[in-house]
C-alpha cells in the first residue's frame, strides 16, 4: 500500500514537542482501513506464534501485562512491508534529526481481557546501542479510548535517571 511509504507531514511543532517532552502523539499516521487490514494479518500471526498459554493467575506481572511476539517481520512478508514502511522510518529520522534509521525490533503487544497493567518503566537504557538517539513507534491497531488503558508517557523523563537501573 502506498500509504506505508508516503511522506507524512511532521510540523515543526511536532518535532519541537518530541524533543522537549520525549514523545509526541501523531494523529492519523495510518488510515483506519490500513490498520484494520494489517491488524488482521498481525493478529492471526500473534495467535499462531504466541507461546504464553498459562492461565493469568500463574503468570508474573510482566506476563500478565500482554502477549508479546517479537520480530514478526521475519515470519511474514506482509508484516515486513508494514514494519519496514518508509513513512514510519522517515518520521523517526526527522524526530531524531538523522538521515536514516535502523530497526532494532518490532514487537506485537496484545492486552488480554482481565490482563494486568504495565508498570511504569523505561526501555531505552538496556538496549545494546551506542547512544540514546532512539525512538519507538506505538501503533494502536484499534481505537484505544482512555478506559481501555492506552499508552501513557512520563513527560520529559528522558532527562532524569529514575527508572533506569544502571
Ligand atoms: O502497550 C503496552 O501496554 C505497553 C507498551 C510498553 O511497555 C512499551 O512499549 O514499552
PDB file of N, CA, C and O and ligand atoms in Angstrom, residues 62 65-66 107 109-111 117-119 121-123 126-127 136 138 149-151, ligand 1:
ATOM      1  N   UNK A  62       4.799  -9.108  34.574  1.00  0.00           N
ATOM      2  CA  UNK A  62       5.176  -8.837  33.180  1.00  0.00           C
ATOM      3  C   UNK A  62       4.374  -9.718  32.217  1.00  0.00           C
ATOM      4  O   UNK A  62       3.870  -9.256  31.197  1.00  0.00           O
ATOM      5  N   UNK A  65       0.773  -8.632  31.692  1.00  0.00           N
ATOM      6  CA  UNK A  65       0.515  -7.354  31.015  1.00  0.00           C
ATOM      7  C   UNK A  65       0.068  -7.542  29.567  1.00  0.00           C
ATOM      8  O   UNK A  65      -0.831  -6.848  29.102  1.00  0.00           O
ATOM      9  N   UNK A  66       0.701  -8.445  28.863  1.00  0.00           N
ATOM     10  CA  UNK A  66       0.332  -8.635  27.449  1.00  0.00           C
ATOM     11  C   UNK A  66       0.943  -9.908  26.875  1.00  0.00           C
ATOM     12  O   UNK A  66       1.911 -10.449  27.395  1.00  0.00           O
ATOM     13  N   UNK A 107       7.598  -5.430  17.664  1.00  0.00           N
ATOM     14  CA  UNK A 107       7.042  -6.126  18.823  1.00  0.00           C
ATOM     15  C   UNK A 107       5.522  -5.962  18.793  1.00  0.00           C
ATOM     16  O   UNK A 107       5.034  -4.839  18.754  1.00  0.00           O
ATOM     17  N   UNK A 109       2.257  -6.330  20.915  1.00  0.00           N
ATOM     18  CA  UNK A 109       1.829  -6.435  22.314  1.00  0.00           C
ATOM     19  C   UNK A 109       0.311  -6.493  22.339  1.00  0.00           C
ATOM     20  O   UNK A 109      -0.343  -5.549  21.886  1.00  0.00           O
ATOM     21  N   UNK A 110      -0.230  -7.594  22.828  1.00  0.00           N
ATOM     22  CA  UNK A 110      -1.685  -7.774  22.848  1.00  0.00           C
ATOM     23  C   UNK A 110      -2.156  -7.890  24.294  1.00  0.00           C
ATOM     24  O   UNK A 110      -1.779  -8.841  24.994  1.00  0.00           O
ATOM     25  N   UNK A 111      -2.956  -6.915  24.713  1.00  0.00           N
ATOM     26  CA  UNK A 111      -3.505  -6.986  26.067  1.00  0.00           C
ATOM     27  C   UNK A 111      -4.734  -7.883  26.046  1.00  0.00           C
ATOM     28  O   UNK A 111      -5.570  -7.768  25.150  1.00  0.00           O
ATOM     29  N   UNK A 117      -1.849  -4.673  34.485  1.00  0.00           N
ATOM     30  CA  UNK A 117      -1.376  -3.375  33.989  1.00  0.00           C
ATOM     31  C   UNK A 117       0.109  -3.492  33.641  1.00  0.00           C
ATOM     32  O   UNK A 117       0.794  -4.415  34.091  1.00  0.00           O
ATOM     33  N   UNK A 118       0.604  -2.541  32.872  1.00  0.00           N
ATOM     34  CA  UNK A 118       2.044  -2.474  32.602  1.00  0.00           C
ATOM     35  C   UNK A 118       2.638  -1.454  33.570  1.00  0.00           C
ATOM     36  O   UNK A 118       2.276  -0.284  33.499  1.00  0.00           O
ATOM     37  N   UNK A 119       3.506  -1.871  34.469  1.00  0.00           N
ATOM     38  CA  UNK A 119       4.081  -0.887  35.398  1.00  0.00           C
ATOM     39  C   UNK A 119       4.888   0.180  34.644  1.00  0.00           C
ATOM     40  O   UNK A 119       5.395  -0.086  33.545  1.00  0.00           O
ATOM     41  N   UNK A 121       7.880   2.119  33.342  1.00  0.00           N
ATOM     42  CA  UNK A 121       9.236   1.628  33.096  1.00  0.00           C
ATOM     43  C   UNK A 121       9.896   2.452  31.999  1.00  0.00           C
ATOM     44  O   UNK A 121       9.219   3.163  31.257  1.00  0.00           O
ATOM     45  N   UNK A 122      11.215   2.331  31.907  1.00  0.00           N
ATOM     46  CA  UNK A 122      11.979   2.919  30.795  1.00  0.00           C
ATOM     47  C   UNK A 122      12.634   1.757  30.063  1.00  0.00           C
ATOM     48  O   UNK A 122      13.021   0.765  30.683  1.00  0.00           O
ATOM     49  N   UNK A 123      12.726   1.848  28.758  1.00  0.00           N
ATOM     50  CA  UNK A 123      13.297   0.740  27.979  1.00  0.00           C
ATOM     51  C   UNK A 123      14.651   1.069  27.364  1.00  0.00           C
ATOM     52  O   UNK A 123      15.517   0.218  27.276  1.00  0.00           O
ATOM     53  N   UNK A 126      18.475  -0.178  28.391  1.00  0.00           N
ATOM     54  CA  UNK A 126      19.046  -1.530  28.302  1.00  0.00           C
ATOM     55  C   UNK A 126      19.196  -2.034  26.874  1.00  0.00           C
ATOM     56  O   UNK A 126      19.610  -3.167  26.661  1.00  0.00           O
ATOM     57  N   UNK A 127      18.847  -1.228  25.893  1.00  0.00           N
ATOM     58  CA  UNK A 127      19.094  -1.662  24.518  1.00  0.00           C
ATOM     59  C   UNK A 127      20.599  -1.596  24.234  1.00  0.00           C
ATOM     60  O   UNK A 127      21.270  -0.641  24.667  1.00  0.00           O
ATOM     61  N   UNK A 136      10.727   4.788  19.716  1.00  0.00           N
ATOM     62  CA  UNK A 136       9.793   3.694  19.439  1.00  0.00           C
ATOM     63  C   UNK A 136       8.508   4.288  18.887  1.00  0.00           C
ATOM     64  O   UNK A 136       8.128   5.399  19.241  1.00  0.00           O
ATOM     65  N   UNK A 138       4.557   3.493  18.793  1.00  0.00           N
ATOM     66  CA  UNK A 138       3.472   2.675  19.339  1.00  0.00           C
ATOM     67  C   UNK A 138       2.274   2.891  18.436  1.00  0.00           C
ATOM     68  O   UNK A 138       1.753   3.995  18.314  1.00  0.00           O
ATOM     69  N   UNK A 149      -7.131   1.803  28.679  1.00  0.00           N
ATOM     70  CA  UNK A 149      -5.741   1.848  29.152  1.00  0.00           C
ATOM     71  C   UNK A 149      -4.723   2.022  28.050  1.00  0.00           C
ATOM     72  O   UNK A 149      -3.823   1.184  27.877  1.00  0.00           O
ATOM     73  N   UNK A 150      -4.829   3.103  27.271  1.00  0.00           N
ATOM     74  CA  UNK A 150      -3.816   3.327  26.228  1.00  0.00           C
ATOM     75  C   UNK A 150      -2.452   3.654  26.838  1.00  0.00           C
ATOM     76  O   UNK A 150      -2.341   3.847  28.041  1.00  0.00           O
ATOM     77  N   UNK A 151      -1.448   3.700  25.972  1.00  0.00           N
ATOM     78  CA  UNK A 151      -0.096   4.006  26.428  1.00  0.00           C
ATOM     79  C   UNK A 151      -0.054   5.410  27.050  1.00  0.00           C
ATOM     80  O   UNK A 151      -0.715   6.322  26.571  1.00  0.00           O
TER      81      UNK A 151
HETATM   82  O1  LIG B   1       1.458  -1.347  25.082  1.00  0.00           O
HETATM   83  C1  LIG B   1       1.620  -1.508  26.282  1.00  0.00           C
HETATM   84  O2  LIG B   1       0.719  -1.868  27.029  1.00  0.00           O
HETATM   85  C2  LIG B   1       2.942  -1.254  26.913  1.00  0.00           C
HETATM   86  C3  LIG B   1       3.987  -0.935  25.943  1.00  0.00           C
HETATM   87  C4  LIG B   1       5.318  -0.947  26.558  1.00  0.00           C
HETATM   88  O3  LIG B   1       5.514  -1.366  27.667  1.00  0.00           O
HETATM   89  C5  LIG B   1       6.428  -0.428  25.818  1.00  0.00           C
HETATM   90  O4  LIG B   1       6.264  -0.083  24.656  1.00  0.00           O
HETATM   91  O5  LIG B   1       7.500  -0.331  26.396  1.00  0.00           O
END
